[in-house]
Amino acid sequence: MTSGKPPTLDARIERWPIEGGFTISRGAKTEAVVVVAEVRRGEAAGRGECVPYPRYGETPEATLAAILAMQDAIGRGLDRVALQAAMPPSAARNALDCALLDLEAKQSDQRIWDLLGRDAPRATVTAYTISLGPPETMAAATAKAARRRLLKIKLGGDGDGLRIAAVRKAAPDSELIVDANEAWTEANLEQNLAACAEAGVTLVEQPLPAGNDGRLAHIKRPIAVCADESVHDRASLPGLRERYDAVNIKLDKTGGLTEALAMADAAAAQGFDIMVGCMVATSLSMAPAMLLAQQARFVDLDGPLLLKRDRERGLRYDGSLVYPPDASLWG
């Protein structure tokens, strides 16, 4: 039942320690800094979580301010459809979009996939990330995770051939995908792709910097290449097909689940394989992405596994599988 009172909006910054640290080509961090939006109407409250990304000029403080600036609009009844035009695609819009979706589900006493006319999510295999480091360090970390069915390997440029060979030796039976985080160059691109192909890697994410990835259209790609930093929402899909075989859809880039679902449909129609990715964050960030996972070839929703602890009633992880969220968490 819907309360006659207008909805209210609150938001906060939270910090979640990472287990052992997390390193990619752009640097290392020891905690996940997230921003949580909460929209409340009567006794029902919807939550959404986002991760501001410095790569796109976002900070936790600016993201928090952007969310709170929508208080009056939310009080006047702004819904998630109108939200798409009221805010640009961003981490801030993601948190608010997901909070409104969660509230809608709780007020109707239905699961969000039923409300959206989507298939109910099922348990799916998620990647587990191995941080960038020296080959021997990465091999040791990989050996501990070698029973997982899908591993995502962070690479960083020079020496990546040695890194991926060491990883493959440590996990001979796992499917491997690689994320270069824009760290390769035109000079080492083909050499690194060949090394990955030799190691049986299935997919390489964003090998060249966004905006400087034209070379991908002029080489024979021995394995599939996935756009991450080069793709954000539906508007960024045109023109990518010659350079990329797949796109990584992340809710913080699309500005929420509403746009992400539309983007997944558009990407599939244009012939892209779909990858669903995440930042290091809690299960509240991963839960909405489980709806996307159902149409994805690659799922990378391991963020909570990299934390020292997850929030209460988090997603269930069992080996390589991640299970859909309980309504108490989201949706």
Tab-separated table of C-alpha atoms in Angstrom, residues 10-321:
chain	number	residue	atom	x	y	z
A	10	ASP	CA	18.784	10.390	2.202
A	11	ALA	CA	22.307	9.340	1.222
A	12	ARG	CA	25.613	8.528	2.879
A	13	ILE	CA	29.212	7.557	2.156
A	14	GLU	CA	30.375	4.170	3.423
A	15	ARG	CA	33.840	2.610	3.531
A	16	TRP	CA	34.395	-1.138	3.300
A	17	PRO	CA	37.906	-2.579	3.843
A	18	ILE	CA	39.309	-4.788	1.084
A	19	GLU	CA	40.870	-8.122	1.988
A	20	GLY	CA	44.577	-7.825	1.211
A	21	GLY	CA	44.265	-4.876	-1.201
A	22	PHE	CA	43.313	-4.622	-4.858
A	23	THR	CA	45.691	-3.632	-7.661
A	24	ILE	CA	45.097	-2.767	-11.318
A	25	SER	CA	47.211	-0.905	-13.878
A	26	ARG	CA	46.006	2.468	-12.568
A	27	GLY	CA	46.928	1.839	-8.942
A	28	ALA	CA	46.027	0.050	-5.728
A	29	LYS	CA	43.452	0.558	-2.989
A	30	THR	CA	42.699	-0.943	0.395
A	31	GLU	CA	39.026	0.008	0.793
A	32	ALA	CA	35.891	0.302	-1.288
A	33	VAL	CA	34.261	3.710	-0.930
A	34	VAL	CA	30.587	3.550	-1.867
A	35	VAL	CA	27.661	5.949	-1.738
A	36	VAL	CA	24.240	4.630	-0.683
A	37	ALA	CA	20.982	6.358	-1.582
A	38	GLU	CA	17.780	5.601	0.320
A	39	VAL	CA	14.311	6.676	-0.793
A	40	ARG	CA	11.627	6.187	1.834
A	41	ARG	CA	7.870	6.427	1.533
A	42	GLY	CA	5.887	5.527	4.584
A	43	GLU	CA	7.255	2.288	5.993
A	44	ALA	CA	8.861	1.215	2.726
A	45	ALA	CA	12.468	2.099	1.910
A	46	GLY	CA	14.419	1.462	-1.281
A	47	ARG	CA	18.224	1.419	-1.411
A	48	GLY	CA	20.809	1.721	-4.116
A	49	GLU	CA	24.613	1.649	-3.937
A	50	CYS	CA	27.179	3.123	-6.314
A	51	VAL	CA	30.949	3.430	-6.586
A	52	PRO	CA	32.228	6.849	-7.725
A	53	TYR	CA	35.048	6.257	-10.192
A	54	PRO	CA	37.995	8.684	-10.367
A	55	ARG	CA	38.629	7.533	-13.965
A	56	TYR	CA	35.546	9.547	-14.905
A	57	GLY	CA	36.201	12.457	-12.578
A	58	GLU	CA	33.842	11.237	-9.866
A	59	THR	CA	34.457	11.582	-6.113
A	60	PRO	CA	32.385	10.264	-3.197
A	61	GLU	CA	31.709	13.786	-1.964
A	62	ALA	CA	30.521	15.098	-5.341
A	63	THR	CA	28.422	11.982	-5.881
A	64	LEU	CA	26.789	12.384	-2.484
A	65	ALA	CA	26.035	16.029	-3.250
A	66	ALA	CA	24.546	15.127	-6.656
A	67	ILE	CA	22.203	12.609	-5.043
A	68	LEU	CA	21.105	14.951	-2.254
A	69	ALA	CA	20.468	17.713	-4.796
A	70	MET	CA	17.545	15.583	-6.009
A	71	GLN	CA	15.720	15.732	-2.655
A	72	ASP	CA	13.101	18.275	-3.752
A	73	ALA	CA	12.473	16.473	-7.037
A	74	ILE	CA	12.038	13.142	-5.251
A	75	GLY	CA	9.658	14.804	-2.788
A	76	ARG	CA	7.587	16.023	-5.735
A	77	GLY	CA	7.301	12.484	-7.034
A	78	LEU	CA	10.166	12.142	-9.521
A	79	ASP	CA	10.166	8.531	-10.728
A	80	ARG	CA	12.942	6.512	-12.326
A	81	VAL	CA	11.672	7.175	-15.859
A	82	ALA	CA	11.890	10.943	-15.368
A	83	LEU	CA	15.196	10.459	-13.563
A	84	GLN	CA	16.882	9.396	-16.801
A	85	ALA	CA	16.516	12.933	-18.191
A	86	ALA	CA	16.927	14.714	-14.866
A	87	MET	CA	20.477	13.427	-14.240
A	88	PRO	CA	23.337	12.470	-16.573
A	89	PRO	CA	24.600	8.871	-16.650
A	90	SER	CA	26.748	8.596	-13.530
A	91	ALA	CA	27.343	6.690	-10.332
A	92	ALA	CA	24.980	9.115	-8.588
A	93	ARG	CA	22.124	8.335	-10.957
A	94	ASN	CA	22.818	4.624	-10.559
A	95	ALA	CA	22.343	4.745	-6.777
A	96	LEU	CA	19.126	6.714	-7.117
A	97	ASP	CA	17.747	4.623	-9.985
A	98	CYS	CA	18.330	1.402	-8.043
A	99	ALA	CA	16.832	2.890	-4.878
A	100	LEU	CA	13.665	3.862	-6.765
A	101	LEU	CA	13.433	0.387	-8.290
A	102	ASP	CA	13.845	-1.211	-4.870
A	103	LEU	CA	11.166	1.051	-3.417
A	104	GLU	CA	8.806	0.210	-6.279
A	105	ALA	CA	9.252	-3.498	-5.620
A	106	LYS	CA	8.718	-3.176	-1.882
A	107	GLN	CA	5.633	-0.991	-2.246
A	108	SER	CA	4.041	-3.449	-4.671
A	109	ASP	CA	5.162	-6.524	-2.704
A	110	GLN	CA	6.563	-8.021	-5.907
A	111	ARG	CA	10.041	-8.926	-7.074
A	112	ILE	CA	11.506	-6.312	-9.375
A	113	TRP	CA	11.943	-8.721	-12.293
A	114	ASP	CA	8.214	-9.416	-12.247
A	115	LEU	CA	7.482	-5.689	-12.275
A	116	LEU	CA	9.861	-5.161	-15.194
A	117	GLY	CA	8.624	-8.160	-17.151
A	118	ARG	CA	12.024	-9.856	-17.039
A	119	ASP	CA	12.917	-13.478	-16.422
A	120	ALA	CA	13.593	-14.323	-12.815
A	121	PRO	CA	17.367	-14.384	-12.270
A	122	ARG	CA	19.032	-17.685	-11.573
A	123	ALA	CA	22.358	-18.632	-10.081
A	124	THR	CA	25.191	-17.902	-12.495
A	125	VAL	CA	28.943	-18.380	-12.702
A	126	THR	CA	30.868	-15.257	-11.739
A	127	ALA	CA	34.490	-14.455	-12.402
A	128	TYR	CA	36.925	-14.076	-9.530
A	129	THR	CA	39.566	-11.377	-9.926
A	130	ILE	CA	43.318	-11.837	-9.597
A	131	SER	CA	45.086	-8.523	-8.923
A	132	LEU	CA	48.015	-7.250	-10.946
A	133	GLY	CA	51.472	-8.063	-9.615
A	134	PRO	CA	54.709	-9.884	-10.450
A	135	PRO	CA	54.179	-13.212	-12.235
A	136	GLU	CA	55.066	-15.286	-9.187
A	137	THR	CA	52.692	-13.326	-6.945
A	138	MET	CA	49.855	-13.654	-9.415
A	139	ALA	CA	50.553	-17.362	-9.835
A	140	ALA	CA	50.363	-17.887	-6.073
A	141	ALA	CA	47.060	-16.016	-5.859
A	142	THR	CA	45.738	-17.957	-8.838
A	143	ALA	CA	46.695	-21.303	-7.320
A	144	LYS	CA	44.468	-20.531	-4.333
A	145	ALA	CA	41.537	-19.867	-6.690
A	146	ALA	CA	42.298	-22.554	-9.259
A	147	ARG	CA	39.115	-24.501	-8.529
A	148	ARG	CA	36.986	-21.577	-9.692
A	149	ARG	CA	35.503	-21.972	-13.143
A	150	LEU	CA	36.158	-18.409	-14.334
A	151	LEU	CA	39.075	-16.159	-13.381
A	152	LYS	CA	39.543	-12.519	-14.369
A	153	ILE	CA	43.209	-11.590	-14.578
A	154	LYS	CA	44.345	-7.981	-14.203
A	155	LEU	CA	47.256	-7.178	-16.513
A	156	GLY	CA	49.295	-4.026	-16.931
A	157	GLY	CA	51.422	-3.822	-20.087
A	158	ASP	CA	55.087	-4.850	-20.294
A	159	GLY	CA	55.699	-8.336	-18.943
A	160	ASP	CA	52.083	-9.417	-19.389
A	161	GLY	CA	53.131	-12.429	-21.444
A	162	LEU	CA	55.014	-13.803	-18.444
A	163	ARG	CA	52.112	-12.974	-16.128
A	164	ILE	CA	49.442	-14.760	-18.139
A	165	ALA	CA	51.672	-17.794	-18.741
A	166	ALA	CA	52.289	-18.095	-14.993
A	167	VAL	CA	48.578	-17.748	-14.277
A	168	ARG	CA	47.635	-20.412	-16.802
A	169	LYS	CA	50.149	-22.835	-15.323
A	170	ALA	CA	48.630	-22.263	-11.865
A	171	ALA	CA	45.050	-22.758	-13.092
A	172	PRO	CA	45.123	-25.197	-16.007
A	173	ASP	CA	41.387	-25.925	-15.925
A	174	SER	CA	39.844	-22.466	-15.345
A	175	GLU	CA	38.418	-20.274	-18.079
A	176	LEU	CA	40.493	-17.081	-18.159
A	177	ILE	CA	39.476	-13.575	-19.098
A	178	VAL	CA	41.882	-10.642	-18.969
A	179	ASP	CA	41.446	-6.963	-18.091
A	180	ALA	CA	44.244	-4.658	-19.218
A	181	ASN	CA	42.532	-1.467	-17.954
A	182	GLU	CA	43.799	0.586	-20.940
A	183	ALA	CA	47.434	-0.258	-20.127
A	184	TRP	CA	48.569	-1.744	-23.438
A	185	THR	CA	50.005	0.267	-26.327
A	186	GLU	CA	49.942	-0.098	-30.092
A	187	ALA	CA	53.543	-1.325	-29.799
A	188	ASN	CA	52.761	-4.295	-27.532
A	189	LEU	CA	49.103	-4.912	-28.452
A	190	GLU	CA	49.583	-7.779	-30.891
A	191	GLN	CA	52.317	-9.409	-28.811
A	192	ASN	CA	50.125	-9.358	-25.704
A	193	LEU	CA	47.067	-10.605	-27.566
A	194	ALA	CA	49.148	-13.481	-28.946
A	195	ALA	CA	50.400	-14.351	-25.463
A	196	CYS	CA	46.835	-14.402	-24.188
A	197	ALA	CA	45.720	-16.566	-27.086
A	198	GLU	CA	48.610	-18.955	-26.382
A	199	ALA	CA	47.422	-19.209	-22.766
A	200	GLY	CA	43.895	-20.015	-23.876
A	201	VAL	CA	42.369	-16.727	-22.708
A	202	THR	CA	38.757	-16.309	-23.871
A	203	LEU	CA	38.393	-12.523	-23.720
A	204	VAL	CA	40.539	-9.401	-23.267
A	205	GLU	CA	38.952	-6.275	-21.786
A	206	GLN	CA	39.930	-2.770	-22.894
A	207	PRO	CA	43.527	-3.329	-24.023
A	208	LEU	CA	44.057	0.212	-25.374
A	209	PRO	CA	43.056	3.577	-23.899
A	210	ALA	CA	39.550	4.772	-24.682
A	211	GLY	CA	39.763	7.295	-27.489
A	212	ASN	CA	42.974	5.711	-28.765
A	213	ASP	CA	41.707	2.251	-29.650
A	214	GLY	CA	41.379	2.577	-33.425
A	215	ARG	CA	44.191	0.059	-33.985
A	216	LEU	CA	41.805	-2.708	-32.897
A	217	ALA	CA	39.877	-2.261	-36.137
A	218	HIS	CA	42.977	-2.874	-38.279
A	219	ILE	CA	44.416	-6.067	-36.820
A	220	LYS	CA	43.323	-9.667	-36.842
A	221	ARG	CA	42.130	-10.232	-33.292
A	222	PRO	CA	43.047	-13.794	-32.224
A	223	ILE	CA	40.594	-13.685	-29.308
A	224	ALA	CA	37.513	-11.637	-28.459
A	225	VAL	CA	38.087	-8.070	-27.274
A	226	CYS	CA	35.640	-6.328	-24.924
A	227	ALA	CA	35.042	-2.589	-24.520
A	228	ASP	CA	34.907	-1.251	-20.966
A	229	GLU	CA	36.161	2.314	-20.640
A	230	SER	CA	35.248	2.851	-24.310
A	231	VAL	CA	31.543	2.131	-23.709
A	232	HIS	CA	29.123	3.687	-21.223
A	233	ASP	CA	25.481	3.637	-22.280
A	234	ARG	CA	23.456	3.079	-25.464
A	235	ALA	CA	24.706	6.345	-26.944
A	236	SER	CA	28.285	5.022	-26.986
A	237	LEU	CA	27.544	1.786	-28.881
A	238	PRO	CA	27.589	3.074	-32.488
A	239	GLY	CA	30.995	2.787	-34.099
A	240	LEU	CA	32.378	0.200	-31.656
A	241	ARG	CA	31.523	-2.905	-33.679
A	242	GLU	CA	34.669	-2.774	-35.850
A	243	ARG	CA	36.913	-2.561	-32.795
A	244	TYR	CA	35.168	-4.749	-30.230
A	245	ASP	CA	33.404	-8.077	-30.034
A	246	ALA	CA	31.782	-7.515	-26.637
A	247	VAL	CA	30.789	-4.711	-24.263
A	248	ASN	CA	31.112	-4.579	-20.494
A	249	ILE	CA	27.946	-3.128	-18.970
A	250	LYS	CA	28.382	-1.648	-15.501
A	251	LEU	CA	25.582	0.116	-13.674
A	252	ASP	CA	27.844	2.925	-12.479
A	253	LYS	CA	28.648	3.736	-16.122
A	254	THR	CA	25.113	3.448	-17.489
A	255	GLY	CA	23.646	5.436	-14.619
A	256	GLY	CA	21.471	2.651	-13.276
A	257	LEU	CA	19.657	-0.573	-14.058
A	258	THR	CA	16.992	1.150	-16.153
A	259	GLU	CA	19.498	2.242	-18.811
A	260	ALA	CA	21.619	-0.904	-18.372
A	261	LEU	CA	18.748	-3.205	-19.334
A	262	ALA	CA	17.963	-1.087	-22.386
A	263	MET	CA	21.652	-1.032	-23.301
A	264	ALA	CA	21.927	-4.816	-23.018
A	265	ASP	CA	19.000	-5.259	-25.385
A	266	ALA	CA	20.520	-2.775	-27.854
A	267	ALA	CA	23.989	-4.331	-27.654
A	268	ALA	CA	22.640	-7.822	-28.272
A	269	ALA	CA	20.665	-6.545	-31.269
A	270	GLN	CA	23.877	-5.080	-32.702
A	271	GLY	CA	25.721	-8.381	-32.389
A	272	PHE	CA	27.852	-7.736	-29.309
A	273	ASP	CA	28.486	-10.347	-26.670
A	274	ILE	CA	27.584	-8.972	-23.268
A	275	MET	CA	29.710	-8.851	-20.161
A	276	VAL	CA	28.292	-7.639	-16.854
A	277	GLY	CA	30.932	-6.071	-14.642
A	278	CYS	CA	31.257	-4.376	-11.296
A	279	MET	CA	33.468	-2.277	-9.093
A	280	VAL	CA	34.725	-3.507	-5.717
A	281	ALA	CA	31.628	-2.963	-3.590
A	282	THR	CA	29.062	-4.728	-1.420
A	283	SER	CA	26.230	-7.023	-2.441
A	284	LEU	CA	23.887	-4.033	-2.643
A	285	SER	CA	25.808	-2.907	-5.755
A	286	MET	CA	25.790	-6.412	-7.273
A	287	ALA	CA	22.124	-7.278	-6.693
A	288	PRO	CA	20.559	-5.190	-9.499
A	289	ALA	CA	23.177	-6.441	-11.959
A	290	MET	CA	21.911	-9.995	-11.430
A	291	LEU	CA	19.044	-9.119	-13.796
A	292	LEU	CA	21.598	-8.293	-16.493
A	293	ALA	CA	23.583	-11.447	-15.814
A	294	GLN	CA	20.838	-13.565	-17.336
A	295	GLN	CA	21.678	-12.386	-20.868
A	296	ALA	CA	25.443	-12.082	-20.428
A	297	ARG	CA	28.162	-14.324	-21.842
A	298	PHE	CA	30.545	-13.207	-19.077
A	299	VAL	CA	29.566	-12.271	-15.530
A	300	ASP	CA	31.975	-10.483	-13.206
A	301	LEU	CA	30.124	-9.767	-9.957
A	302	ASP	CA	32.754	-10.761	-7.420
A	303	GLY	CA	33.060	-7.400	-5.638
A	304	PRO	CA	31.885	-8.634	-2.208
A	305	LEU	CA	34.331	-11.570	-2.348
A	306	LEU	CA	37.203	-9.079	-2.341
A	307	LEU	CA	36.028	-7.355	0.865
A	308	LYS	CA	36.930	-8.266	4.417
A	309	ARG	CA	33.178	-8.446	5.070
A	310	ASP	CA	29.969	-7.880	3.157
A	311	ARG	CA	26.818	-6.160	4.394
A	312	GLU	CA	24.164	-8.183	6.184
A	313	ARG	CA	21.862	-10.356	4.052
A	314	GLY	CA	24.318	-10.102	1.177
A	315	LEU	CA	24.310	-12.231	-1.938
A	316	ARG	CA	24.987	-15.930	-1.539
A	317	TYR	CA	28.235	-17.093	-3.140
A	318	ASP	CA	28.862	-20.813	-3.388
A	319	GLY	CA	32.073	-21.716	-5.161
A	320	SER	CA	31.887	-20.105	-8.606
A	321	LEU	CA	28.141	-19.441	-8.386
